[in-house]
Short mmCIF file of C-alpha atoms and ligand atoms in Angstrom, two decimals:
data_model
loop_
_atom_site.label_atom_id
_atom_site.label_comp_id
_atom_site.label_asym_id
_atom_site.label_seq_id
_atom_site.Cartn_x
_atom_site.Cartn_y
_atom_site.Cartn_z
CA MET A 84 23.88 -16.82 23.27
CA LYS A 85 21.77 -14.83 26.15
CA LYS A 86 19.34 -16.66 27.74
CA LYS A 87 15.35 -16.15 27.74
CA SER A 88 15.51 -15.42 31.65
CA ASP A 89 18.65 -13.39 31.27
CA MET A 90 16.81 -10.77 29.12
CA LYS A 91 16.07 -6.82 30.71
CA LYS A 92 12.88 -7.00 30.35
CA GLY A 93 12.44 -2.70 30.93
CA ASN A 94 11.54 -1.10 33.74
CA SER A 95 7.90 -1.88 32.38
CA ASN A 96 9.13 -6.21 33.88
CA ARG A 97 7.07 -6.26 30.05
CA PRO A 98 9.10 -8.91 28.11
CA LYS A 99 10.16 -6.34 24.95
CA ILE A 100 9.28 -7.47 21.74
CA LEU A 101 10.43 -4.72 19.23
CA VAL A 102 7.22 -4.28 16.14
CA THR A 103 8.24 -2.50 12.36
CA GLY A 104 6.20 -0.98 10.89
CA GLY A 105 4.03 -1.68 14.18
CA ALA A 106 1.55 1.68 13.75
CA GLY A 107 0.29 0.29 9.94
CA PHE A 108 -3.01 -2.03 10.07
CA ILE A 109 -1.77 -5.17 10.66
CA GLY A 110 1.33 -3.94 13.21
CA SER A 111 -1.09 -1.26 15.04
CA HIS A 112 -3.26 -4.06 15.52
CA THR A 113 -1.07 -6.53 17.13
CA THR A 114 1.00 -3.81 18.85
CA VAL A 115 -2.65 -3.14 21.41
CA GLU A 116 -2.60 -6.95 21.34
CA LEU A 117 0.91 -7.35 22.22
CA TRP A 118 0.26 -4.45 25.40
CA ASN A 119 -2.77 -6.49 26.92
CA ALA A 120 -0.91 -9.76 27.10
CA GLY A 121 1.48 -8.16 28.78
CA TYR A 122 4.22 -7.43 26.39
CA GLU A 123 6.00 -4.15 26.34
CA PRO A 124 5.92 -4.12 22.32
CA VAL A 125 8.41 -0.29 21.12
CA ILE A 126 7.12 0.46 17.72
CA VAL A 127 9.37 1.62 14.59
CA ASP A 128 8.01 2.81 11.65
CA ASN A 129 9.12 5.48 9.01
CA PHE A 130 5.42 6.35 8.06
CA SER A 131 6.05 5.89 4.85
CA ASN A 132 2.35 3.81 4.42
CA SER A 133 1.39 5.17 8.20
CA LYS A 134 0.34 7.39 10.05
CA LYS A 135 1.86 9.34 13.54
CA TRP A 136 -2.12 10.04 14.80
CA VAL A 137 -2.28 5.93 14.78
CA VAL A 138 0.43 5.70 17.23
CA ILE A 139 -2.10 7.77 19.81
CA SER A 140 -4.75 5.96 19.43
CA ILE A 141 -2.78 2.75 20.17
CA ARG A 142 -0.95 4.56 23.76
CA GLU A 143 -5.24 5.25 24.23
CA LEU A 144 -6.84 1.89 23.34
CA THR A 145 -3.79 0.72 25.75
CA SER A 146 -3.43 3.49 28.58
CA SER A 147 -0.35 3.45 27.65
CA GLY A 148 2.90 5.56 26.44
CA ILE A 149 4.24 3.30 24.23
CA ARG A 150 7.26 4.28 22.99
CA CYS A 151 7.58 5.01 19.17
CA TYR A 152 10.72 5.37 16.83
CA ASP A 153 10.16 6.96 13.72
CA VAL A 154 13.30 4.76 11.94
CA ASP A 155 13.48 3.61 7.82
CA CYS A 156 14.58 -0.11 8.20
CA CYS A 157 16.91 0.27 6.05
CA ASP A 158 18.85 2.39 7.92
CA GLN A 159 21.26 0.27 10.22
CA THR A 160 22.75 2.68 11.75
CA ASN A 161 19.63 4.22 13.51
CA MET A 162 17.97 0.92 13.92
CA ARG A 163 21.11 -0.20 16.12
CA LYS A 164 20.45 3.24 17.63
CA VAL A 165 17.32 2.14 19.07
CA PHE A 166 18.59 -1.65 20.15
CA GLU A 167 21.30 0.22 21.96
CA LYS A 168 19.38 2.87 23.45
CA GLU A 169 15.67 0.10 24.24
CA GLY A 170 18.33 -2.36 25.71
CA GLN A 171 17.60 -6.35 24.76
CA PHE A 172 14.39 -7.43 22.81
CA TYR A 173 12.70 -10.32 23.36
CA GLY A 174 11.77 -10.84 20.18
CA ILE A 175 10.76 -8.95 16.87
CA ILE A 176 7.83 -9.30 14.93
CA HIS A 177 8.78 -7.50 11.18
CA PHE A 178 5.85 -5.74 9.46
CA ALA A 179 7.73 -3.11 7.70
CA ALA A 180 7.49 -3.93 3.59
CA TYR A 181 5.67 -2.15 0.69
CA LYS A 182 3.01 -4.43 -0.13
CA SER A 183 1.11 -3.27 -3.21
CA VAL A 184 1.28 -5.75 -5.41
CA SER A 185 0.08 -2.98 -8.61
CA GLU A 186 3.40 -0.94 -7.48
CA SER A 187 5.29 -3.87 -6.95
CA VAL A 188 4.94 -4.16 -10.57
CA ASP A 189 5.34 -0.46 -11.88
CA GLN A 190 8.33 0.24 -9.09
CA PRO A 191 10.27 -3.51 -8.53
CA GLU A 192 13.84 -2.33 -8.03
CA LEU A 193 12.09 -0.73 -5.43
CA TYR A 194 10.62 -3.07 -3.27
CA TYR A 195 13.37 -4.89 -3.93
CA SER A 196 15.52 -2.39 -2.19
CA ASN A 197 13.24 -1.86 0.39
CA ASN A 198 11.45 -5.41 1.25
CA ILE A 199 15.24 -7.08 0.91
CA GLY A 200 16.93 -4.46 2.57
CA ALA A 201 14.70 -4.26 5.64
CA LEU A 202 14.59 -7.33 6.56
CA LYS A 203 18.61 -8.75 6.14
CA CYS A 204 19.49 -5.27 8.15
CA ILE A 205 16.85 -6.72 11.25
CA MET A 206 18.28 -10.58 11.10
CA GLU A 207 22.11 -8.94 11.27
CA LEU A 208 21.07 -6.65 14.58
CA LYS A 209 19.07 -9.57 15.18
CA GLU A 210 22.39 -12.13 15.29
CA GLU A 211 24.62 -8.82 16.63
CA PHE A 212 22.56 -8.62 19.75
CA GLY A 213 21.45 -11.88 20.40
CA ILE A 214 17.85 -12.13 19.98
CA PRO A 215 15.96 -15.28 20.21
CA ASP A 216 12.84 -14.81 18.67
CA LEU A 217 11.80 -13.11 14.84
CA ILE A 218 7.87 -13.16 13.38
CA PHE A 219 8.03 -12.80 9.58
CA SER A 220 5.03 -10.76 8.26
CA SER A 221 4.55 -12.83 4.89
CA SER A 222 1.92 -13.24 2.47
CA ALA A 223 -0.29 -16.20 0.74
CA THR A 224 0.92 -14.29 -2.28
CA VAL A 225 3.77 -17.06 -2.27
CA TYR A 226 1.28 -19.18 -3.38
CA GLY A 227 0.59 -17.86 -7.01
CA ASP A 228 -2.04 -19.64 -9.16
CA VAL A 229 -3.58 -22.62 -6.41
CA LYS A 230 -4.16 -26.11 -7.58
CA ASN A 231 -5.46 -27.62 -4.83
CA LEU A 232 -7.50 -25.96 -2.14
CA PRO A 233 -8.29 -25.49 0.69
CA VAL A 234 -4.17 -24.97 0.23
CA THR A 235 -1.84 -26.22 3.03
CA GLU A 236 1.70 -25.05 3.37
CA ASN A 237 3.22 -27.54 1.56
CA ALA A 238 1.29 -26.39 -1.36
CA PRO A 239 4.40 -25.56 -4.77
CA LEU A 240 5.24 -21.83 -4.14
CA GLY A 241 4.57 -19.66 -7.36
CA ALA A 242 4.77 -15.57 -6.34
CA ALA A 243 6.35 -14.86 -9.34
CA SER A 244 3.47 -13.09 -10.49
CA SER A 245 4.18 -9.57 -8.39
CA PRO A 246 7.84 -8.60 -7.50
CA TYR A 247 5.98 -7.86 -4.60
CA GLY A 248 5.22 -11.46 -3.51
CA VAL A 249 8.97 -12.49 -5.45
CA THR A 250 9.99 -10.32 -2.02
CA LYS A 251 8.36 -11.85 0.67
CA GLN A 252 9.04 -15.53 -1.05
CA LEU A 253 12.32 -15.09 -1.36
CA GLY A 254 11.87 -13.19 2.82
CA GLU A 255 11.40 -16.01 3.96
CA GLU A 256 13.89 -18.53 1.74
CA LEU A 257 16.34 -15.70 3.87
CA LEU A 258 14.81 -17.27 6.80
CA LEU A 259 14.74 -20.97 6.65
CA ASP A 260 19.02 -20.20 5.44
CA ALA A 261 19.77 -17.84 8.73
CA PHE A 262 17.76 -19.51 11.26
CA GLU A 263 17.39 -23.22 11.85
CA THR A 264 15.82 -22.73 14.98
CA GLY A 265 14.25 -18.91 16.63
CA ALA A 266 11.68 -17.93 13.49
CA ILE A 267 8.80 -18.33 12.64
CA ILE A 268 6.92 -17.45 9.29
CA LEU A 269 3.20 -16.46 9.63
CA ARG A 270 1.54 -16.24 5.29
CA TYR A 271 -1.29 -13.72 5.52
CA PHE A 272 -4.63 -14.24 3.60
CA ASN A 273 -6.73 -11.55 2.85
CA PRO A 274 -6.58 -9.13 6.21
CA ILE A 275 -10.26 -7.39 6.69
CA GLY A 276 -11.80 -5.43 9.24
CA ALA A 277 -10.69 -2.65 12.06
CA HIS A 278 -10.19 -2.44 15.56
CA PRO A 279 -13.55 -3.07 17.45
CA SER A 280 -12.94 -0.15 19.21
CA GLY A 281 -13.78 2.20 16.28
CA LEU A 282 -9.92 3.73 17.14
CA LEU A 283 -7.84 1.91 14.56
CA GLY A 284 -8.21 0.30 11.36
CA GLU A 285 -6.94 0.38 7.35
CA LEU A 286 -5.74 3.19 5.93
CA PRO A 287 -5.42 2.67 2.44
CA ALA A 288 -3.03 5.36 0.17
CA GLY A 289 -4.77 6.78 -2.40
CA THR A 290 -6.94 5.21 -4.00
CA PRO A 291 -7.66 1.17 -2.17
CA GLN A 292 -6.80 -1.50 -4.32
CA ASN A 293 -8.01 -4.30 -1.95
CA LEU A 294 -11.89 -5.12 -1.78
CA VAL A 295 -13.15 -4.01 1.02
CA PRO A 296 -12.13 -0.43 2.38
CA PHE A 297 -13.48 -0.44 -1.47
CA ILE A 298 -16.73 -1.01 -0.41
CA THR A 299 -16.72 1.21 2.59
CA GLN A 300 -15.36 4.90 0.91
CA THR A 301 -18.11 3.73 -1.87
CA ALA A 302 -20.58 2.95 0.91
CA ILE A 303 -19.32 6.51 2.88
CA GLY A 304 -19.93 8.28 -0.32
CA LYS A 305 -15.75 9.06 -1.15
CA ARG A 306 -16.13 6.13 -4.88
CA LYS A 307 -18.88 6.43 -7.37
CA ALA A 308 -19.64 2.98 -7.57
CA LEU A 309 -17.74 -0.80 -6.19
CA LYS A 310 -16.08 -2.56 -9.77
CA VAL A 311 -16.73 -6.16 -9.32
CA PHE A 312 -13.31 -7.28 -11.44
CA GLY A 313 -14.83 -10.21 -12.72
CA THR A 314 -18.06 -12.33 -12.52
CA ASP A 315 -16.86 -15.58 -15.15
CA TYR A 316 -14.84 -17.52 -12.96
CA ASN A 317 -15.13 -21.68 -12.49
CA THR A 318 -16.56 -20.52 -8.55
CA SER A 319 -20.52 -20.61 -7.72
CA ASP A 320 -21.72 -17.47 -8.64
CA GLY A 321 -18.78 -16.11 -10.97
CA THR A 322 -16.61 -13.74 -8.64
CA CYS A 323 -13.70 -14.74 -6.88
CA ILE A 324 -13.16 -16.73 -3.95
CA ARG A 325 -10.79 -15.73 -1.19
CA ASP A 326 -9.99 -16.33 2.81
CA TYR A 327 -10.80 -13.14 4.45
CA ILE A 328 -9.64 -12.60 8.05
CA HIS A 329 -10.51 -10.15 10.93
CA VAL A 330 -7.56 -7.96 11.68
CA VAL A 331 -7.67 -8.59 15.03
CA ASP A 332 -6.91 -11.91 14.94
CA LEU A 333 -4.41 -11.82 12.79
CA ALA A 334 -2.59 -9.47 14.95
CA ARG A 335 -3.47 -12.22 17.91
CA ALA A 336 -2.08 -15.09 15.27
CA HIS A 337 1.43 -13.16 15.96
CA LEU A 338 1.20 -13.83 20.33
CA SER A 339 0.07 -17.36 19.81
CA ALA A 340 3.60 -17.55 17.78
CA LEU A 341 5.46 -15.91 20.23
CA GLY A 342 4.31 -18.52 22.37
CA ARG A 343 5.21 -21.27 20.18
CA LEU A 344 8.82 -20.72 20.08
CA LEU A 345 9.42 -21.20 23.60
CA VAL A 346 8.18 -24.25 24.09
CA ASP A 347 9.64 -25.19 20.27
CA ARG A 348 12.17 -23.34 19.26
CA LYS A 349 11.94 -24.88 15.16
CA THR A 350 11.47 -22.47 13.11
CA ASP A 351 8.98 -22.98 10.62
CA ILE A 352 5.71 -21.07 8.48
CA PHE A 353 2.23 -21.49 9.25
CA ASN A 354 -0.90 -20.18 7.43
CA VAL A 355 -2.56 -17.24 8.73
CA GLY A 356 -6.30 -17.42 7.59
CA THR A 357 -9.98 -18.59 8.01
CA GLY A 358 -9.76 -22.06 6.00
CA ARG A 359 -12.93 -21.07 4.96
CA GLY A 360 -13.59 -18.75 1.00
CA TYR A 361 -15.75 -16.07 0.20
CA SER A 362 -16.85 -15.11 -3.07
CA VAL A 363 -16.45 -10.93 -4.22
CA LYS A 364 -20.42 -10.94 -4.62
CA GLU A 365 -20.81 -12.96 -1.27
CA VAL A 366 -18.58 -10.32 0.53
CA VAL A 367 -20.11 -7.64 -1.03
CA GLU A 368 -23.99 -9.55 0.02
CA THR A 369 -22.79 -9.63 3.49
CA PHE A 370 -21.65 -6.22 3.95
CA GLN A 371 -25.03 -4.89 2.26
CA LYS A 372 -26.36 -6.98 4.98
CA VAL A 373 -25.00 -6.15 8.11
CA ASN A 374 -25.11 -2.57 7.42
CA GLY A 375 -28.02 -1.72 5.77
CA ILE A 376 -26.68 -0.48 3.37
CA THR A 377 -27.42 -1.10 -0.40
CA LEU A 378 -23.77 -0.05 -2.75
CA PRO A 379 -23.75 0.69 -6.50
CA VAL A 380 -22.09 -2.20 -7.72
CA ILE A 381 -20.49 -2.55 -11.84
CA TYR A 382 -19.78 -5.59 -12.89
CA ASP A 383 -16.37 -5.78 -14.68
CA ALA A 384 -13.90 -7.29 -16.47
CA ARG A 385 -11.39 -8.81 -14.35
CA ARG A 386 -8.28 -7.60 -12.73
CA GLU A 387 -4.70 -9.30 -13.77
CA GLY A 388 -3.02 -10.74 -11.43
CA ASP A 389 -6.17 -12.29 -9.48
CA VAL A 390 -6.50 -16.23 -9.46
CA GLU A 391 -9.55 -17.91 -9.15
CA ALA A 392 -9.57 -19.32 -5.66
CA VAL A 393 -7.38 -19.32 -2.57
CA TYR A 394 -8.62 -19.93 0.56
CA ALA A 395 -5.93 -21.61 3.69
CA ASP A 396 -5.75 -24.89 5.17
CA CYS A 397 -5.19 -23.80 8.88
CA THR A 398 -4.84 -27.12 10.62
CA LYS A 399 -1.22 -26.70 11.43
CA ALA A 400 -1.66 -23.40 13.21
CA ASN A 401 -4.89 -24.49 14.74
CA GLN A 402 -2.35 -27.03 16.10
CA LEU A 403 0.81 -25.87 16.28
CA LEU A 404 0.46 -22.25 16.99
CA LEU A 405 -1.12 -22.77 21.05
CA ASN A 406 -4.78 -24.25 19.77
CA TRP A 407 -5.06 -20.59 18.00
CA ARG A 408 -8.23 -20.32 15.53
CA ALA A 409 -9.65 -17.23 13.93
CA GLU A 410 -12.06 -16.74 16.47
CA TYR A 411 -14.47 -13.44 14.30
CA SER A 412 -16.72 -14.19 11.81
CA LEU A 413 -17.41 -12.45 8.54
CA ASP A 414 -20.36 -9.64 9.91
CA ASP A 415 -17.94 -9.35 12.28
CA ALA A 416 -15.38 -7.76 10.04
CA LEU A 417 -17.52 -6.16 8.05
CA MET A 418 -19.38 -4.09 10.54
CA HIS A 419 -15.90 -2.72 12.23
CA ALA A 420 -15.23 -1.56 9.19
CA TRP A 421 -17.74 0.32 8.33
CA LYS A 422 -17.41 1.44 12.16
CA TRP A 423 -13.61 2.74 11.10
CA GLU A 424 -15.00 4.06 7.40
CA ILE A 425 -17.81 6.04 9.78
CA ARG A 426 -15.53 7.60 12.37
CA LEU A 427 -12.63 8.65 9.50
CA ALA A 428 -15.65 10.71 8.06
CA GLU A 429 -16.37 12.68 11.32
CA GLY A 430 -12.85 13.20 11.26
CA ILE A 431 -10.55 11.03 14.14
CA ASP A 432 -7.32 11.02 11.71
CA LEU A 433 -7.44 15.29 12.77
CA ALA A 434 -8.14 14.84 16.67
CA ALA A 435 -4.34 13.99 16.60
C1 WQD B 26 -9.69 -9.45 -3.19
C2 WQD B 26 -10.87 -9.83 -4.94
C3 WQD B 26 -10.66 -8.69 -6.59
C4 WQD B 26 -10.45 -4.61 -5.19
C5 WQD B 26 -4.12 -8.57 -1.97
C6 WQD B 26 -2.66 -9.38 -2.63
C7 WQD B 26 -2.15 -9.69 -0.65
C8 WQD B 26 -2.64 -9.09 -0.17
C9 WQD B 26 -4.33 -8.89 0.38
C10 WQD B 26 -0.04 -8.40 1.24
C11 WQD B 26 -10.16 -9.91 -5.60
C12 WQD B 26 -12.24 -8.14 -5.63
C13 WQD B 26 -10.73 -6.21 -5.49
C14 WQD B 26 -12.07 -3.92 -6.25
C15 WQD B 26 -13.02 -6.14 -6.73
N1 WQD B 26 -1.62 -8.04 0.23
N2 WQD B 26 -11.91 -6.90 -5.97
N3 WQD B 26 -13.68 -5.16 -6.97
O1 WQD B 26 -6.49 -9.66 -4.38
O2 WQD B 26 -6.36 -11.24 -2.94
O3 WQD B 26 -4.67 -10.10 -1.50
O4 WQD B 26 -4.05 -8.24 -1.12
O5 WQD B 26 -0.16 -9.38 1.59
O6 WQD B 26 -0.78 -10.17 -0.99
O7 WQD B 26 -2.55 -9.57 -3.36
O8 WQD B 26 -6.80 -8.88 -2.68
O9 WQD B 26 -8.45 -7.23 -2.00
O10 WQD B 26 -7.35 -6.74 -4.02
O11 WQD B 26 -9.31 -8.40 -3.88
O12 WQD B 26 -13.76 -7.20 -6.90
O13 WQD B 26 -12.64 -2.30 -6.52
O14 WQD B 26 -11.69 -9.06 -5.14
O15 WQD B 26 -10.52 -9.21 -8.33
O16 WQD B 26 -11.09 -11.17 -6.88
P1 WQD B 26 -6.31 -9.55 -2.98
P2 WQD B 26 -7.93 -7.62 -2.67
#
């Protein structure tokens, strides 16, 4: 295997990183942070759940000509052409996957073939081209219903609650079996917010399933009212608790994971959250407070599949991911999410 020092760093002399799903919500923010940190990110995205104009926004934000290939990660022939054309990648960050829990329940085969197929393709190309590092986008959903909080990486897994969760848990197992070294698995909690510039953010397809985009679409008038799913949970105010992490903090965790592999090659798993849980009601109240908006809210029945409370113990990431820790507050994330929703209403997506 080539040593990193022998890696061809491309004409920009920046270490080249392949970012699959790099036009997506977390992928796009990570691509910007990679560039800002001195890497040369190269995007592969089939735009099944992202927009091509996002790549233009990334180039604008980084004043760069970051390259993007419209390729499906399950298409190994065309993926191999990207690897051949680009020369040696220093590492791969693999985001490309379908990620809707409810859709996965309706279309399990689609999720298994796409999410596992794409990962297997990337794993094989990693080996074929001797690429040392792989960062895998996993999810706290693998914990299922959590008994002890905050949840640590050693907690028992229970992803069977959805095919989406199973693809993440199975993906982790494949990586742990295949790579004793050179792979880091990041279990995301609840990514929210948007880039402070207002140029990047979440683009939910259709009706948002997640809380924060539903809040901002209600605030902008695209939705009549926010439904709060369940007020009878065994929590301080009866609503579910989650660990909401700003998407830029989450993006930066990927850089720390690449840095971690420089000092310790051992394959490992890290929770990436803030370590603090907030209830749905607290998120709604905070959004209204920081943005000076009153939301129309309907208190509704529980949503099937929701767990009562889950938030991260991030001690391991704070200690071993080069002292990475989440820095943005919930206030920041909800202000940035609102700024982004306003930009969308102004037609930023039509600009490109
Ligand atoms: C959070 C809380 C809802 C919408 C999911 C996936 C997880 C990850 C993040 C991919 C819950 C409540 C929501 C609404 C509400 N995705 N809610 N009204 O379910 O914790 O996690 O997204 O990796 O894998 O499972 O996030 O934002 O959907 O819900 O009351 O309109 O907000 O009931 O308590 P969740 P969420």
